[in-house]
């Protein structure tokens, strides 16, 4: 297994004329969880599993810089107006040279929480500190 030093995550999420694209140092919550219903027939030693539902996950993007447009402002403005925008796209892990090493597809992600950067004139701050999206899992 190779450990990637100096790597970053490139995030490209789109939906309903909103584009959220940028580079993020930390991405967490890349997961998928489903619930099954178990059904056992009498006399059978092998139960059958039926898909019941997928459980929502929280995708967390930290320490990012929005590089293309200002989609985050548009996304937040729509949330304030009561509109929930479903975002879909891809998260790609890139190494120091920019080569794609792994990617995850995201569908139906909705903004859940945004925490802006701490503003301190003695140290530089990034444009985005923490962004949380609720979604149904990655593949």
mmCIF file of N, CA and C in Angstrom:
data_model
loop_
_atom_site.group_PDB
_atom_site.id
_atom_site.type_symbol
_atom_site.label_atom_id
_atom_site.label_comp_id
_atom_site.label_asym_id
_atom_site.label_seq_id
_atom_site.Cartn_x
_atom_site.Cartn_y
_atom_site.Cartn_z
ATOM 1 N N UNK A 1 0.844 -1.173 0.000
ATOM 2 C CA UNK A 1 0.000 0.000 0.000
ATOM 3 C C UNK A 1 0.886 1.232 0.000
ATOM 4 N N UNK A 2 0.586 2.169 -0.885
ATOM 5 C CA UNK A 2 1.328 3.420 -0.958
ATOM 6 C C UNK A 2 0.640 4.474 -0.101
ATOM 7 N N UNK A 3 1.428 5.187 0.697
ATOM 8 C CA UNK A 3 0.911 6.316 1.441
ATOM 9 C C UNK A 3 1.278 7.561 0.656
ATOM 10 N N UNK A 4 0.298 8.434 0.457
ATOM 11 C CA UNK A 4 0.494 9.605 -0.390
ATOM 12 C C UNK A 4 0.750 10.844 0.457
ATOM 13 N N UNK A 5 1.960 11.354 0.407
ATOM 14 C CA UNK A 5 2.305 12.570 1.114
ATOM 15 C C UNK A 5 2.046 13.755 0.193
ATOM 16 N N UNK A 6 1.458 14.799 0.719
ATOM 17 C CA UNK A 6 1.180 15.988 -0.089
ATOM 18 C C UNK A 6 -0.007 15.818 -1.018
ATOM 19 N N UNK A 7 -0.833 14.831 -0.775
ATOM 20 C CA UNK A 7 -1.983 14.610 -1.642
ATOM 21 C C UNK A 7 -3.137 15.532 -1.234
ATOM 22 N N UNK A 8 -4.128 15.625 -2.095
ATOM 23 C CA UNK A 8 -5.302 16.446 -1.830
ATOM 24 C C UNK A 8 -6.513 15.822 -2.509
ATOM 25 N N UNK A 9 -7.687 16.292 -2.128
ATOM 26 C CA UNK A 9 -8.932 15.817 -2.723
ATOM 27 C C UNK A 9 -9.494 16.902 -3.624
ATOM 28 N N UNK A 10 -9.796 16.526 -4.844
ATOM 29 C CA UNK A 10 -10.439 17.441 -5.781
ATOM 30 C C UNK A 10 -11.932 17.112 -5.779
ATOM 31 N N UNK A 11 -12.748 18.092 -5.438
ATOM 32 C CA UNK A 11 -14.188 17.888 -5.318
ATOM 33 C C UNK A 11 -14.891 18.647 -6.435
ATOM 34 N N UNK A 12 -15.753 17.947 -7.155
ATOM 35 C CA UNK A 12 -16.557 18.553 -8.213
ATOM 36 C C UNK A 12 -17.993 18.075 -8.047
ATOM 37 N N UNK A 13 -18.853 18.940 -7.505
ATOM 38 C CA UNK A 13 -20.259 18.607 -7.288
ATOM 39 C C UNK A 13 -21.122 19.624 -8.021
ATOM 40 N N UNK A 14 -22.145 19.137 -8.719
ATOM 41 C CA UNK A 14 -22.999 19.991 -9.527
ATOM 42 C C UNK A 14 -24.458 19.670 -9.270
ATOM 43 N N UNK A 15 -25.320 20.661 -9.448
ATOM 44 C CA UNK A 15 -26.752 20.425 -9.354
ATOM 45 C C UNK A 15 -27.554 21.689 -9.514
ATOM 46 N N UNK A 16 -28.533 21.671 -10.402
ATOM 47 C CA UNK A 16 -29.492 22.756 -10.569
ATOM 48 C C UNK A 16 -28.814 24.122 -10.687
ATOM 49 N N UNK A 17 -27.899 24.249 -11.628
ATOM 50 C CA UNK A 17 -27.156 25.486 -11.903
ATOM 51 C C UNK A 17 -26.247 25.933 -10.765
ATOM 52 N N UNK A 18 -25.881 25.019 -9.862
ATOM 53 C CA UNK A 18 -24.929 25.310 -8.784
ATOM 54 C C UNK A 18 -23.723 24.402 -8.976
ATOM 55 N N UNK A 19 -22.531 24.993 -8.928
ATOM 56 C CA UNK A 19 -21.298 24.233 -9.085
ATOM 57 C C UNK A 19 -20.424 24.449 -7.854
ATOM 58 N N UNK A 20 -20.079 23.346 -7.185
ATOM 59 C CA UNK A 20 -19.193 23.400 -6.028
ATOM 60 C C UNK A 20 -17.939 22.628 -6.403
ATOM 61 N N UNK A 21 -16.861 23.345 -6.652
ATOM 62 C CA UNK A 21 -15.622 22.710 -7.075
ATOM 63 C C UNK A 21 -14.456 23.313 -6.322
ATOM 64 N N UNK A 22 -13.506 22.474 -5.917
ATOM 65 C CA UNK A 22 -12.347 22.973 -5.206
ATOM 66 C C UNK A 22 -11.443 21.858 -4.747
ATOM 67 N N UNK A 23 -10.381 22.232 -4.071
ATOM 68 C CA UNK A 23 -9.413 21.283 -3.522
ATOM 69 C C UNK A 23 -9.539 21.305 -2.006
ATOM 70 N N UNK A 24 -9.604 20.112 -1.428
ATOM 71 C CA UNK A 24 -9.771 19.989 0.006
ATOM 72 C C UNK A 24 -8.688 19.081 0.568
ATOM 73 N N UNK A 25 -8.161 19.449 1.718
ATOM 74 C CA UNK A 25 -7.111 18.678 2.372
ATOM 75 C C UNK A 25 -7.703 17.480 3.090
ATOM 76 N N UNK A 26 -8.900 17.627 3.653
ATOM 77 C CA UNK A 26 -9.506 16.558 4.432
ATOM 78 C C UNK A 26 -10.935 16.292 3.951
ATOM 79 N N UNK A 27 -11.228 15.033 3.677
ATOM 80 C CA UNK A 27 -12.576 14.590 3.321
ATOM 81 C C UNK A 27 -12.884 13.389 4.199
ATOM 82 N N UNK A 28 -14.007 13.432 4.904
ATOM 83 C CA UNK A 28 -14.400 12.281 5.713
ATOM 84 C C UNK A 28 -15.880 11.993 5.488
ATOM 85 N N UNK A 29 -16.294 10.805 5.874
ATOM 86 C CA UNK A 29 -17.681 10.411 5.712
ATOM 87 C C UNK A 29 -17.972 9.717 4.407
ATOM 88 N N UNK A 30 -16.927 9.298 3.684
ATOM 89 C CA UNK A 30 -17.145 8.528 2.455
ATOM 90 C C UNK A 30 -17.566 7.128 2.883
ATOM 91 N N UNK A 31 -18.865 6.886 2.885
ATOM 92 C CA UNK A 31 -19.378 5.621 3.408
ATOM 93 C C UNK A 31 -20.677 5.257 2.712
ATOM 94 N N UNK A 32 -21.090 4.028 2.942
ATOM 95 C CA UNK A 32 -22.372 3.532 2.438
ATOM 96 C C UNK A 32 -22.910 2.573 3.476
ATOM 97 N N UNK A 33 -24.155 2.760 3.882
ATOM 98 C CA UNK A 33 -24.755 1.871 4.864
ATOM 99 C C UNK A 33 -26.178 1.559 4.425
ATOM 100 N N UNK A 34 -26.495 0.275 4.368
ATOM 101 C CA UNK A 34 -27.840 -0.145 3.982
ATOM 102 C C UNK A 34 -28.421 -1.054 5.056
ATOM 103 N N UNK A 35 -29.731 -1.098 5.106
ATOM 104 C CA UNK A 35 -30.418 -1.946 6.065
ATOM 105 C C UNK A 35 -31.191 -3.011 5.291
ATOM 106 N N UNK A 36 -31.107 -4.238 5.775
ATOM 107 C CA UNK A 36 -31.799 -5.358 5.140
ATOM 108 C C UNK A 36 -32.829 -5.944 6.089
ATOM 109 N N UNK A 37 -33.854 -6.522 5.510
ATOM 110 C CA UNK A 37 -34.842 -7.256 6.270
ATOM 111 C C UNK A 37 -34.584 -8.739 6.044
ATOM 112 N N UNK A 38 -34.515 -9.516 7.119
ATOM 113 C CA UNK A 38 -34.225 -10.948 7.033
ATOM 114 C C UNK A 38 -35.539 -11.717 7.048
ATOM 115 N N UNK A 39 -35.670 -12.621 6.095
ATOM 116 C CA UNK A 39 -36.873 -13.430 5.986
ATOM 117 C C UNK A 39 -36.453 -14.893 5.968
ATOM 118 N N UNK A 40 -36.960 -15.670 6.908
ATOM 119 C CA UNK A 40 -36.641 -17.102 6.977
ATOM 120 C C UNK A 40 -37.916 -17.915 6.768
ATOM 121 N N UNK A 41 -37.859 -18.799 5.803
ATOM 122 C CA UNK A 41 -38.990 -19.691 5.555
ATOM 123 C C UNK A 41 -38.871 -20.910 6.453
ATOM 124 N N UNK A 42 -39.977 -21.464 6.842
ATOM 125 C CA UNK A 42 -39.953 -22.648 7.686
ATOM 126 C C UNK A 42 -39.267 -23.824 6.997
ATOM 127 N N UNK A 43 -38.380 -24.498 7.718
ATOM 128 C CA UNK A 43 -37.670 -25.653 7.175
ATOM 129 C C UNK A 43 -36.428 -25.304 6.376
ATOM 130 N N UNK A 44 -36.145 -24.025 6.145
ATOM 131 C CA UNK A 44 -34.967 -23.612 5.376
ATOM 132 C C UNK A 44 -33.888 -23.103 6.332
ATOM 133 N N UNK A 45 -32.659 -23.583 6.118
ATOM 134 C CA UNK A 45 -31.538 -23.147 6.953
ATOM 135 C C UNK A 45 -30.882 -21.865 6.427
ATOM 136 N N UNK A 46 -31.315 -21.410 5.267
ATOM 137 C CA UNK A 46 -30.693 -20.251 4.643
ATOM 138 C C UNK A 46 -31.686 -19.094 4.584
ATOM 139 N N UNK A 47 -31.465 -18.052 5.375
ATOM 140 C CA UNK A 47 -32.382 -16.909 5.344
ATOM 141 C C UNK A 47 -32.212 -16.115 4.051
ATOM 142 N N UNK A 48 -33.245 -15.387 3.690
ATOM 143 C CA UNK A 48 -33.201 -14.519 2.518
ATOM 144 C C UNK A 48 -33.133 -13.080 3.015
ATOM 145 N N UNK A 49 -32.364 -12.275 2.312
ATOM 146 C CA UNK A 49 -32.186 -10.875 2.703
ATOM 147 C C UNK A 49 -32.829 -9.982 1.642
ATOM 148 N N UNK A 50 -33.655 -9.064 2.103
ATOM 149 C CA UNK A 50 -34.307 -8.117 1.214
ATOM 150 C C UNK A 50 -33.880 -6.704 1.583
ATOM 151 N N UNK A 51 -33.535 -5.935 0.567
ATOM 152 C CA UNK A 51 -33.123 -4.548 0.774
ATOM 153 C C UNK A 51 -34.283 -3.758 1.376
ATOM 154 N N UNK A 52 -33.999 -3.040 2.451
ATOM 155 C CA UNK A 52 -35.028 -2.239 3.113
ATOM 156 C C UNK A 52 -34.846 -0.754 2.807
ATOM 157 N N UNK A 53 -33.662 -0.216 3.135
ATOM 158 C CA UNK A 53 -33.389 1.201 2.881
ATOM 159 C C UNK A 53 -31.901 1.499 3.020
ATOM 160 N N UNK A 54 -31.486 2.620 2.433
ATOM 161 C CA UNK A 54 -30.120 3.091 2.659
ATOM 162 C C UNK A 54 -30.175 4.168 3.735
ATOM 163 N N UNK A 55 -29.139 4.205 4.550
ATOM 164 C CA UNK A 55 -29.095 5.167 5.653
ATOM 165 C C UNK A 55 -28.252 6.370 5.244
ATOM 166 N N UNK A 56 -28.746 7.581 5.518
ATOM 167 C CA UNK A 56 -28.003 8.781 5.146
ATOM 168 C C UNK A 56 -26.642 8.861 5.849
ATOM 169 N N UNK A 57 -25.673 9.424 5.158
ATOM 170 C CA UNK A 57 -24.321 9.628 5.666
ATOM 171 C C UNK A 57 -24.022 11.127 5.639
ATOM 172 N N UNK A 58 -22.993 11.537 6.366
ATOM 173 C CA UNK A 58 -22.573 12.938 6.373
ATOM 174 C C UNK A 58 -21.173 13.031 5.773
ATOM 175 N N UNK A 59 -21.065 13.739 4.665
ATOM 176 C CA UNK A 59 -19.797 13.975 3.994
ATOM 177 C C UNK A 59 -19.235 15.288 4.512
ATOM 178 N N UNK A 60 -17.999 15.267 5.034
ATOM 179 C CA UNK A 60 -17.386 16.454 5.627
ATOM 180 C C UNK A 60 -16.170 16.861 4.798
ATOM 181 N N UNK A 61 -16.173 18.091 4.310
ATOM 182 C CA UNK A 61 -15.054 18.655 3.548
ATOM 183 C C UNK A 61 -14.423 19.735 4.406
ATOM 184 N N UNK A 62 -13.113 19.646 4.627
ATOM 185 C CA UNK A 62 -12.439 20.614 5.498
ATOM 186 C C UNK A 62 -11.256 21.273 4.803
ATOM 187 N N UNK A 63 -10.993 22.509 5.215
ATOM 188 C CA UNK A 63 -9.851 23.304 4.779
ATOM 189 C C UNK A 63 -9.749 23.389 3.270
ATOM 190 N N UNK A 64 -10.810 23.813 2.653
ATOM 191 C CA UNK A 64 -10.823 23.884 1.199
ATOM 192 C C UNK A 64 -10.710 25.283 0.672
ATOM 193 N N UNK A 65 -10.450 25.363 -0.601
ATOM 194 C CA UNK A 65 -10.429 26.629 -1.309
ATOM 195 C C UNK A 65 -11.312 26.438 -2.531
ATOM 196 N N UNK A 66 -12.373 27.217 -2.638
ATOM 197 C CA UNK A 66 -13.247 27.129 -3.803
ATOM 198 C C UNK A 66 -12.492 27.738 -4.976
ATOM 199 N N UNK A 67 -12.283 26.946 -6.019
ATOM 200 C CA UNK A 67 -11.426 27.392 -7.112
ATOM 201 C C UNK A 67 -12.188 27.829 -8.352
ATOM 202 N N UNK A 68 -13.424 27.386 -8.510
ATOM 203 C CA UNK A 68 -14.164 27.721 -9.723
ATOM 204 C C UNK A 68 -15.479 28.387 -9.357
ATOM 205 N N UNK A 69 -15.563 29.682 -9.632
ATOM 206 C CA UNK A 69 -16.788 30.407 -9.331
ATOM 207 C C UNK A 69 -17.044 30.485 -7.842
ATOM 208 N N UNK A 70 -18.230 30.915 -7.491
ATOM 209 C CA UNK A 70 -18.591 30.989 -6.081
ATOM 210 C C UNK A 70 -19.880 30.213 -5.865
ATOM 211 N N UNK A 71 -19.824 28.920 -6.138
ATOM 212 C CA UNK A 71 -20.989 28.058 -6.007
ATOM 213 C C UNK A 71 -21.461 27.907 -4.582
ATOM 214 N N UNK A 72 -20.552 28.018 -3.621
ATOM 215 C CA UNK A 72 -20.930 27.877 -2.218
ATOM 216 C C UNK A 72 -21.878 28.994 -1.794
ATOM 217 N N UNK A 73 -21.620 30.219 -2.215
ATOM 218 C CA UNK A 73 -22.509 31.343 -1.893
ATOM 219 C C UNK A 73 -23.887 31.128 -2.504
ATOM 220 N N UNK A 74 -23.919 30.652 -3.735
ATOM 221 C CA UNK A 74 -25.196 30.382 -4.399
ATOM 222 C C UNK A 74 -25.950 29.263 -3.700
ATOM 223 N N UNK A 75 -25.227 28.225 -3.286
ATOM 224 C CA UNK A 75 -25.842 27.098 -2.576
ATOM 225 C C UNK A 75 -26.440 27.555 -1.247
ATOM 226 N N UNK A 76 -25.701 28.364 -0.504
ATOM 227 C CA UNK A 76 -26.203 28.872 0.775
ATOM 228 C C UNK A 76 -27.374 29.825 0.572
ATOM 229 N N UNK A 77 -27.339 30.651 -0.470
ATOM 230 C CA UNK A 77 -28.443 31.573 -0.753
ATOM 231 C C UNK A 77 -29.725 30.802 -1.039
ATOM 232 N N UNK A 78 -29.609 29.711 -1.760
ATOM 233 C CA UNK A 78 -30.803 28.900 -2.062
ATOM 234 C C UNK A 78 -31.341 28.217 -0.809
ATOM 235 N N UNK A 79 -30.451 27.797 0.071
ATOM 236 C CA UNK A 79 -30.898 27.194 1.333
ATOM 237 C C UNK A 79 -31.649 28.211 2.180
ATOM 238 N N UNK A 80 -31.172 29.452 2.208
ATOM 239 C CA UNK A 80 -31.836 30.513 2.963
ATOM 240 C C UNK A 80 -33.235 30.769 2.389
ATOM 241 N N UNK A 81 -33.395 30.602 1.065
ATOM 242 C CA UNK A 81 -34.687 30.782 0.410
ATOM 243 C C UNK A 81 -35.595 29.562 0.563
ATOM 244 N N UNK A 82 -35.091 28.509 1.220
ATOM 245 C CA UNK A 82 -35.903 27.316 1.439
ATOM 246 C C UNK A 82 -35.778 26.269 0.348
ATOM 247 N N UNK A 83 -34.785 26.407 -0.536
ATOM 248 C CA UNK A 83 -34.582 25.450 -1.612
ATOM 249 C C UNK A 83 -33.421 24.529 -1.261
ATOM 250 N N UNK A 84 -33.654 23.233 -1.352
ATOM 251 C CA UNK A 84 -32.573 22.275 -1.125
ATOM 252 C C UNK A 84 -32.088 21.784 -2.487
ATOM 253 N N UNK A 85 -30.832 22.021 -2.783
ATOM 254 C CA UNK A 85 -30.256 21.652 -4.075
ATOM 255 C C UNK A 85 -29.530 20.320 -3.934
ATOM 256 N N UNK A 86 -29.924 19.341 -4.743
ATOM 257 C CA UNK A 86 -29.256 18.039 -4.740
ATOM 258 C C UNK A 86 -27.996 18.123 -5.608
ATOM 259 N N UNK A 87 -26.845 17.815 -5.008
ATOM 260 C CA UNK A 87 -25.573 17.869 -5.717
ATOM 261 C C UNK A 87 -25.096 16.457 -6.050
ATOM 262 N N UNK A 88 -24.536 16.293 -7.217
ATOM 263 C CA UNK A 88 -23.949 15.026 -7.632
ATOM 264 C C UNK A 88 -22.621 15.308 -8.308
ATOM 265 N N UNK A 89 -21.713 14.360 -8.223
ATOM 266 C CA UNK A 89 -20.415 14.550 -8.857
ATOM 267 C C UNK A 89 -19.404 13.546 -8.381
ATOM 268 N N UNK A 90 -18.154 13.992 -8.286
ATOM 269 C CA UNK A 90 -17.052 13.088 -8.009
ATOM 270 C C UNK A 90 -16.055 13.730 -7.058
ATOM 271 N N UNK A 91 -15.491 12.896 -6.182
ATOM 272 C CA UNK A 91 -14.387 13.296 -5.318
ATOM 273 C C UNK A 91 -13.195 12.459 -5.739
ATOM 274 N N UNK A 92 -12.094 13.115 -6.086
ATOM 275 C CA UNK A 92 -10.911 12.419 -6.599
ATOM 276 C C UNK A 92 -9.717 12.683 -5.692
ATOM 277 N N UNK A 93 -9.048 11.619 -5.269
ATOM 278 C CA UNK A 93 -7.809 11.741 -4.510
ATOM 279 C C UNK A 93 -6.669 11.882 -5.508
ATOM 280 N N UNK A 94 -5.912 12.957 -5.398
ATOM 281 C CA UNK A 94 -4.783 13.210 -6.308
ATOM 282 C C UNK A 94 -3.487 13.272 -5.509
ATOM 283 N N UNK A 95 -2.423 12.764 -6.115
ATOM 284 C CA UNK A 95 -1.124 12.801 -5.447
ATOM 285 C C UNK A 95 -0.444 14.141 -5.666
ATOM 286 N N UNK A 96 0.789 14.278 -5.216
ATOM 287 C CA UNK A 96 1.530 15.533 -5.297
ATOM 288 C C UNK A 96 1.667 16.041 -6.723
ATOM 289 N N UNK A 97 1.714 15.127 -7.690
ATOM 290 C CA UNK A 97 1.885 15.497 -9.096
ATOM 291 C C UNK A 97 0.557 15.751 -9.802
ATOM 292 N N UNK A 98 -0.564 15.599 -9.095
ATOM 293 C CA UNK A 98 -1.874 15.818 -9.687
ATOM 294 C C UNK A 98 -2.465 14.599 -10.368
ATOM 295 N N UNK A 99 -1.820 13.452 -10.219
ATOM 296 C CA UNK A 99 -2.317 12.214 -10.815
ATOM 297 C C UNK A 99 -3.461 11.652 -9.968
ATOM 298 N N UNK A 100 -4.552 11.299 -10.626
ATOM 299 C CA UNK A 100 -5.700 10.723 -9.911
ATOM 300 C C UNK A 100 -5.337 9.331 -9.402
ATOM 301 N N UNK A 101 -5.536 9.094 -8.113
ATOM 302 C CA UNK A 101 -5.209 7.804 -7.499
ATOM 303 C C UNK A 101 -6.454 6.999 -7.154
ATOM 304 N N UNK A 102 -7.561 7.663 -6.832
ATOM 305 C CA UNK A 102 -8.814 6.982 -6.475
ATOM 306 C C UNK A 102 -9.925 7.998 -6.581
ATOM 307 N N UNK A 103 -11.134 7.545 -6.928
ATOM 308 C CA UNK A 103 -12.259 8.483 -6.976
ATOM 309 C C UNK A 103 -13.526 7.822 -6.457
ATOM 310 N N UNK A 104 -14.442 8.665 -5.994
ATOM 311 C CA UNK A 104 -15.717 8.233 -5.441
ATOM 312 C C UNK A 104 -16.815 9.056 -6.094
ATOM 313 N N UNK A 105 -17.902 8.415 -6.480
ATOM 314 C CA UNK A 105 -19.062 9.109 -7.050
ATOM 315 C C UNK A 105 -20.048 9.420 -5.927
ATOM 316 N N UNK A 106 -20.561 10.630 -5.937
ATOM 317 C CA UNK A 106 -21.516 11.092 -4.932
ATOM 318 C C UNK A 106 -22.792 11.510 -5.659
ATOM 319 N N UNK A 107 -23.947 11.074 -5.151
ATOM 320 C CA UNK A 107 -25.220 11.494 -5.729
ATOM 321 C C UNK A 107 -26.166 11.936 -4.626
ATOM 322 N N UNK A 108 -26.989 12.909 -4.938
ATOM 323 C CA UNK A 108 -28.022 13.373 -4.015
ATOM 324 C C UNK A 108 -27.514 13.959 -2.717
ATOM 325 N N UNK A 109 -26.449 14.745 -2.768
ATOM 326 C CA UNK A 109 -25.907 15.375 -1.556
ATOM 327 C C UNK A 109 -26.582 16.734 -1.331
ATOM 328 N N UNK A 110 -26.949 17.005 -0.077
ATOM 329 C CA UNK A 110 -27.607 18.258 0.280
ATOM 330 C C UNK A 110 -26.826 18.947 1.387
ATOM 331 N N UNK A 111 -26.687 20.266 1.269
ATOM 332 C CA UNK A 111 -25.980 21.045 2.282
ATOM 333 C C UNK A 111 -26.679 20.911 3.627
ATOM 334 N N UNK A 112 -25.903 20.530 4.646
ATOM 335 C CA UNK A 112 -26.453 20.387 5.994
ATOM 336 C C UNK A 112 -25.891 21.446 6.933
ATOM 337 N N UNK A 113 -24.597 21.754 6.771
ATOM 338 C CA UNK A 113 -23.962 22.691 7.703
ATOM 339 C C UNK A 113 -22.734 23.319 7.047
ATOM 340 N N UNK A 114 -22.509 24.582 7.344
ATOM 341 C CA UNK A 114 -21.317 25.288 6.885
ATOM 342 C C UNK A 114 -20.737 26.050 8.058
ATOM 343 N N UNK A 115 -19.458 25.852 8.320
ATOM 344 C CA UNK A 115 -18.735 26.621 9.335
ATOM 345 C C UNK A 115 -17.616 27.368 8.631
ATOM 346 N N UNK A 116 -17.672 28.675 8.654
ATOM 347 C CA UNK A 116 -16.666 29.488 7.982
ATOM 348 C C UNK A 116 -15.356 29.502 8.728
ATOM 349 N N UNK A 117 -14.336 30.078 8.099
ATOM 350 C CA UNK A 117 -13.016 30.112 8.728
ATOM 351 C C UNK A 117 -12.974 31.085 9.890
ATOM 352 N N UNK A 118 -12.071 30.820 10.819
ATOM 353 C CA UNK A 118 -11.815 31.789 11.875
ATOM 354 C C UNK A 118 -11.051 32.938 11.247
ATOM 355 N N UNK A 119 -11.505 34.126 11.491
ATOM 356 C CA UNK A 119 -10.859 35.299 10.901
ATOM 357 C C UNK A 119 -9.901 35.906 11.910
ATOM 358 N N UNK A 120 -8.617 35.811 11.607
ATOM 359 C CA UNK A 120 -7.575 36.321 12.478
ATOM 360 C C UNK A 120 -6.541 36.984 11.580
ATOM 361 N N UNK A 121 -6.302 38.258 11.767
ATOM 362 C CA UNK A 121 -5.386 38.994 10.890
ATOM 363 C C UNK A 121 -3.930 38.566 11.058
ATOM 364 N N UNK A 122 -3.610 37.818 12.099
ATOM 365 C CA UNK A 122 -2.236 37.372 12.319
ATOM 366 C C UNK A 122 -1.893 36.080 11.590
ATOM 367 N N UNK A 123 -2.889 35.416 11.022
ATOM 368 C CA UNK A 123 -2.609 34.181 10.284
ATOM 369 C C UNK A 123 -3.544 34.077 9.087
ATOM 370 N N UNK A 124 -3.082 33.447 8.012
ATOM 371 C CA UNK A 124 -3.929 33.325 6.823
ATOM 372 C C UNK A 124 -5.068 32.329 7.075
ATOM 373 N N UNK A 125 -6.199 32.598 6.489
ATOM 374 C CA UNK A 125 -7.356 31.715 6.630
ATOM 375 C C UNK A 125 -7.811 31.259 5.251
ATOM 376 N N UNK A 126 -8.310 30.053 5.173
ATOM 377 C CA UNK A 126 -8.815 29.530 3.924
ATOM 378 C C UNK A 126 -10.260 29.948 3.728
ATOM 379 N N UNK A 127 -10.733 29.862 2.500
ATOM 380 C CA UNK A 127 -12.082 30.315 2.180
ATOM 381 C C UNK A 127 -13.159 29.432 2.806
ATOM 382 N N UNK A 128 -12.886 28.164 3.018
ATOM 383 C CA UNK A 128 -13.867 27.249 3.596
ATOM 384 C C UNK A 128 -13.197 26.456 4.702
ATOM 385 N N UNK A 129 -13.764 26.461 5.896
ATOM 386 C CA UNK A 129 -13.207 25.662 6.983
ATOM 387 C C UNK A 129 -13.854 24.293 7.052
ATOM 388 N N UNK A 130 -15.183 24.257 7.027
ATOM 389 C CA UNK A 130 -15.882 22.978 7.172
ATOM 390 C C UNK A 130 -17.224 23.048 6.450
ATOM 391 N N UNK A 131 -17.473 22.067 5.627
ATOM 392 C CA UNK A 131 -18.702 21.970 4.865
ATOM 393 C C UNK A 131 -19.252 20.567 5.056
ATOM 394 N N UNK A 132 -20.515 20.438 5.505
ATOM 395 C CA UNK A 132 -21.122 19.135 5.741
ATOM 396 C C UNK A 132 -22.294 18.932 4.792
ATOM 397 N N UNK A 133 -22.297 17.792 4.118
ATOM 398 C CA UNK A 133 -23.346 17.446 3.176
ATOM 399 C C UNK A 133 -23.991 16.133 3.585
ATOM 400 N N UNK A 134 -25.312 16.067 3.550
ATOM 401 C CA UNK A 134 -26.042 14.851 3.852
ATOM 402 C C UNK A 134 -26.300 14.123 2.535
ATOM 403 N N UNK A 135 -25.967 12.820 2.451
ATOM 404 C CA UNK A 135 -26.139 12.070 1.201
ATOM 405 C C UNK A 135 -26.392 10.604 1.518
ATOM 406 N N UNK A 136 -26.738 9.829 0.514
ATOM 407 C CA UNK A 136 -27.113 8.428 0.726
ATOM 408 C C UNK A 136 -25.989 7.422 0.496
ATOM 409 N N UNK A 137 -24.771 7.878 0.359
ATOM 410 C CA UNK A 137 -23.646 6.950 0.203
ATOM 411 C C UNK A 137 -22.899 7.159 -1.092
ATOM 412 N N UNK A 138 -21.694 6.628 -1.138
ATOM 413 C CA UNK A 138 -20.840 6.793 -2.311
ATOM 414 C C UNK A 138 -20.616 5.435 -2.977
ATOM 415 N N UNK A 139 -20.162 5.497 -4.211
ATOM 416 C CA UNK A 139 -19.803 4.272 -4.926
ATOM 417 C C UNK A 139 -18.675 4.557 -5.863
#
